[in-house]
Amino acid sequence: MSILEIKNLKKSFEGEMVLKDVSFSLEKGECLAILGNSGSGKSTCLRCINLLERPDEGEILFGGQNILARNVDENRVRSRINMVFQSFNLFANMSVLANCMIAQRKVLHRSKEEAKRIALENLAKVGLAEKADAFPSTLSGGQKQRVAIARSLCMNPEILLFDEPTSALDPMMVMEVCNVMMKLREEGVTMVLVTHQIEFARKIASKTLFLHEGKVDSFGPTKEVFQKPSKAFASFLAMEASLN
Ligand SMILES: Nc1ncnc2c1ncn2[C@@H]1O[C@H](COP(=O)(O)OP(=O)(O)OP(=O)(O)O)[C@@H](O)[C@H]1O
Ligand SMILES: [Mg+2]
């Protein structure tokens, strides 16, 4: 069984259909890159999976269970399918350590000691153990994003969602975040990545989905999608290349 199955997702905003019948599946241990032009519906798709947005139609099966059902505990789902945001979303008034502990305490009901131990482990994993007592405002963008990744990892998510995790960063800092993501990939963490960094997507993703005008234009093993690009994907790649 696929860990995640998206079936016939539709979503409109103010009468404009943004997702028009989107279907795909994700296997455990896989890294899926979602690529597409600005406005093609990538973030909307991720936000639906994370229950930040409710689709108008369709199903999202997580481990076979429909997470759009009425009785689902949304916070619990969000801890199991955890999102890393472009803008980090760290609490400015809390230390790095406290940022990594709060959801563990509130959602997973872990003891203070356990939450702290797990937070420190994951901060070490992203190379920031020494920043545990620092406040977010004293960190670089790349460091903030690595804290946000550590915070996500603390929830033992079954799937990590990344929405343009490096697009708010200076080029120097993009590398350090990409390296952390590569490491997670090698450990077999299941991920969905929305990015405009095409070369990185090509390197890290086992599968690629190209969203075009709200529809799945291409979906398959990354190698194949890039080697035999559809017309729309080829022109997207040419445009992205001209921007970089
Ligand atoms: N909450 C909302 N209310 C109204 N319109 C929205 C909302 N969220 C998204 N949209 C619209 O839906 C379309 C798709 O937006 P979305 O953010 O999913 O695109 P995207 O592919 O992530 O683009 P980008 O690459 O620029 O991040 C856009 O036209 C956007 O204006
Ligand atoms: Mg977006």
mmCIF file with all atom_site columns, C-alpha atoms and ligand atoms in Angstrom, residues 11-14 16-19 35-47 53 86 163-164 194-196 211, ligand 1:
data_model
loop_
_atom_site.group_PDB
_atom_site.id
_atom_site.type_symbol
_atom_site.label_atom_id
_atom_site.label_alt_id
_atom_site.label_comp_id
_atom_site.label_asym_id
_atom_site.label_entity_id
_atom_site.label_seq_id
_atom_site.pdbx_PDB_ins_code
_atom_site.Cartn_x
_atom_site.Cartn_y
_atom_site.Cartn_z
_atom_site.occupancy
_atom_site.B_iso_or_equiv
_atom_site.pdbx_formal_charge
_atom_site.auth_seq_id
_atom_site.auth_comp_id
_atom_site.auth_asym_id
_atom_site.auth_atom_id
_atom_site.pdbx_PDB_model_num
ATOM   1  C CA  . LYS A 1 11  ? -9.820  23.052 -5.201  1.00 0.00 ? 11  LYS A CA  1
ATOM   2  C CA  . SER A 1 12  ? -11.153 26.436 -6.260  1.00 0.00 ? 12  SER A CA  1
ATOM   3  C CA  . PHE A 1 13  ? -10.533 29.890 -4.831  1.00 0.00 ? 13  PHE A CA  1
ATOM   4  C CA  . GLU A 1 14  ? -13.106 32.549 -5.589  1.00 0.00 ? 14  GLU A CA  1
ATOM   5  C CA  . GLU A 1 16  ? -11.050 29.919 -10.033 1.00 0.00 ? 16  GLU A CA  1
ATOM   6  C CA  . MET A 1 17  ? -10.149 26.240 -10.167 1.00 0.00 ? 17  MET A CA  1
ATOM   7  C CA  . VAL A 1 18  ? -6.584  25.876 -8.931  1.00 0.00 ? 18  VAL A CA  1
ATOM   8  C CA  . LEU A 1 19  ? -6.405  22.082 -8.617  1.00 0.00 ? 19  LEU A CA  1
ATOM   9  C CA  . LEU A 1 35  ? 7.593   21.239 -9.885  1.00 0.00 ? 35  LEU A CA  1
ATOM   10 C CA  . GLY A 1 36  ? 5.558   23.788 -11.740 1.00 0.00 ? 36  GLY A CA  1
ATOM   11 C CA  . ASN A 1 37  ? 5.175   27.416 -12.728 1.00 0.00 ? 37  ASN A CA  1
ATOM   12 C CA  . SER A 1 38  ? 4.304   30.004 -10.145 1.00 0.00 ? 38  SER A CA  1
ATOM   13 C CA  . GLY A 1 39  ? 0.566   29.783 -9.525  1.00 0.00 ? 39  GLY A CA  1
ATOM   14 C CA  . SER A 1 40  ? 0.241   26.215 -10.800 1.00 0.00 ? 40  SER A CA  1
ATOM   15 C CA  . GLY A 1 41  ? -1.088  25.018 -7.441  1.00 0.00 ? 41  GLY A CA  1
ATOM   16 C CA  . LYS A 1 42  ? 1.968   23.410 -5.797  1.00 0.00 ? 42  LYS A CA  1
ATOM   17 C CA  . SER A 1 43  ? 1.559   25.048 -2.389  1.00 0.00 ? 43  SER A CA  1
ATOM   18 C CA  . THR A 1 44  ? -2.193  24.509 -2.465  1.00 0.00 ? 44  THR A CA  1
ATOM   19 C CA  . CYS A 1 45  ? -1.571  20.825 -3.060  1.00 0.00 ? 45  CYS A CA  1
ATOM   20 C CA  . LEU A 1 46  ? 0.890   20.565 -0.133  1.00 0.00 ? 46  LEU A CA  1
ATOM   21 C CA  . ARG A 1 47  ? -1.439  22.579 2.098   1.00 0.00 ? 47  ARG A CA  1
ATOM   22 C CA  . GLU A 1 53  ? -6.582  23.779 3.148   1.00 0.00 ? 53  GLU A CA  1
ATOM   23 C CA  . GLN A 1 86  ? 9.566   28.626 3.326   1.00 0.00 ? 86  GLN A CA  1
ATOM   24 C CA  . ASP A 1 163 ? 7.417   24.103 0.527   1.00 0.00 ? 163 ASP A CA  1
ATOM   25 C CA  . GLU A 1 164 ? 10.322  25.965 -1.089  1.00 0.00 ? 164 GLU A CA  1
ATOM   26 C CA  . VAL A 1 194 ? 8.169   21.789 -3.734  1.00 0.00 ? 194 VAL A CA  1
ATOM   27 C CA  . THR A 1 195 ? 11.025  23.810 -5.150  1.00 0.00 ? 195 THR A CA  1
ATOM   28 C CA  . HIS A 1 196 ? 12.203  25.993 -7.988  1.00 0.00 ? 196 HIS A CA  1
ATOM   29 C CA  . LEU A 1 211 ? 1.947   20.355 -12.147 1.00 0.00 ? 211 LEU A CA  1
HETATM 30 N N1  . LIG B 2 .   ? -6.037  31.313 0.165   1.00 0.00 ? 1   LIG B N1  1
HETATM 31 C C1  . LIG B 2 .   ? -6.178  31.659 -1.120  1.00 0.00 ? 1   LIG B C1  1
HETATM 32 N N2  . LIG B 2 .   ? -7.154  32.495 -1.516  1.00 0.00 ? 1   LIG B N2  1
HETATM 33 C C2  . LIG B 2 .   ? -7.309  32.840 -2.812  1.00 0.00 ? 1   LIG B C2  1
HETATM 34 N N3  . LIG B 2 .   ? -6.518  32.400 -3.796  1.00 0.00 ? 1   LIG B N3  1
HETATM 35 C C3  . LIG B 2 .   ? -5.513  31.563 -3.479  1.00 0.00 ? 1   LIG B C3  1
HETATM 36 C C4  . LIG B 2 .   ? -5.288  31.160 -2.122  1.00 0.00 ? 1   LIG B C4  1
HETATM 37 N N4  . LIG B 2 .   ? -4.215  30.324 -2.101  1.00 0.00 ? 1   LIG B N4  1
HETATM 38 C C5  . LIG B 2 .   ? -3.807  30.224 -3.383  1.00 0.00 ? 1   LIG B C5  1
HETATM 39 N N5  . LIG B 2 .   ? -4.573  30.966 -4.210  1.00 0.00 ? 1   LIG B N5  1
HETATM 40 C C6  . LIG B 2 .   ? -4.424  31.077 -5.674  1.00 0.00 ? 1   LIG B C6  1
HETATM 41 O O1  . LIG B 2 .   ? -4.279  29.771 -6.204  1.00 0.00 ? 1   LIG B O1  1
HETATM 42 C C7  . LIG B 2 .   ? -3.323  29.739 -7.253  1.00 0.00 ? 1   LIG B C7  1
HETATM 43 C C8  . LIG B 2 .   ? -2.266  28.703 -6.934  1.00 0.00 ? 1   LIG B C8  1
HETATM 44 O O2  . LIG B 2 .   ? -1.517  29.150 -5.824  1.00 0.00 ? 1   LIG B O2  1
HETATM 45 P P1  . LIG B 2 .   ? -0.345  28.305 -5.182  1.00 0.00 ? 1   LIG B P1  1
HETATM 46 O O3  . LIG B 2 .   ? 0.153   29.093 -4.037  1.00 0.00 ? 1   LIG B O3  1
HETATM 47 O O4  . LIG B 2 .   ? -0.792  26.919 -4.910  1.00 0.00 ? 1   LIG B O4  1
HETATM 48 O O5  . LIG B 2 .   ? 0.715   28.287 -6.374  1.00 0.00 ? 1   LIG B O5  1
HETATM 49 P P2  . LIG B 2 .   ? 2.230   27.778 -6.384  1.00 0.00 ? 1   LIG B P2  1
HETATM 50 O O6  . LIG B 2 .   ? 2.325   26.777 -7.484  1.00 0.00 ? 1   LIG B O6  1
HETATM 51 O O7  . LIG B 2 .   ? 2.628   27.342 -5.046  1.00 0.00 ? 1   LIG B O7  1
HETATM 52 O O8  . LIG B 2 .   ? 3.018   29.086 -6.837  1.00 0.00 ? 1   LIG B O8  1
HETATM 53 P P3  . LIG B 2 .   ? 4.488   29.634 -6.381  1.00 0.00 ? 1   LIG B P3  1
HETATM 54 O O9  . LIG B 2 .   ? 5.488   28.855 -7.194  1.00 0.00 ? 1   LIG B O9  1
HETATM 55 O O10 . LIG B 2 .   ? 4.461   31.056 -6.767  1.00 0.00 ? 1   LIG B O10 1
HETATM 56 O O11 . LIG B 2 .   ? 4.623   29.416 -4.914  1.00 0.00 ? 1   LIG B O11 1
HETATM 57 C C9  . LIG B 2 .   ? -2.816  31.154 -7.394  1.00 0.00 ? 1   LIG B C9  1
HETATM 58 O O12 . LIG B 2 .   ? -3.506  31.769 -8.433  1.00 0.00 ? 1   LIG B O12 1
HETATM 59 C C10 . LIG B 2 .   ? -3.147  31.806 -6.080  1.00 0.00 ? 1   LIG B C10 1
HETATM 60 O O13 . LIG B 2 .   ? -3.364  33.167 -6.216  1.00 0.00 ? 1   LIG B O13 1
#
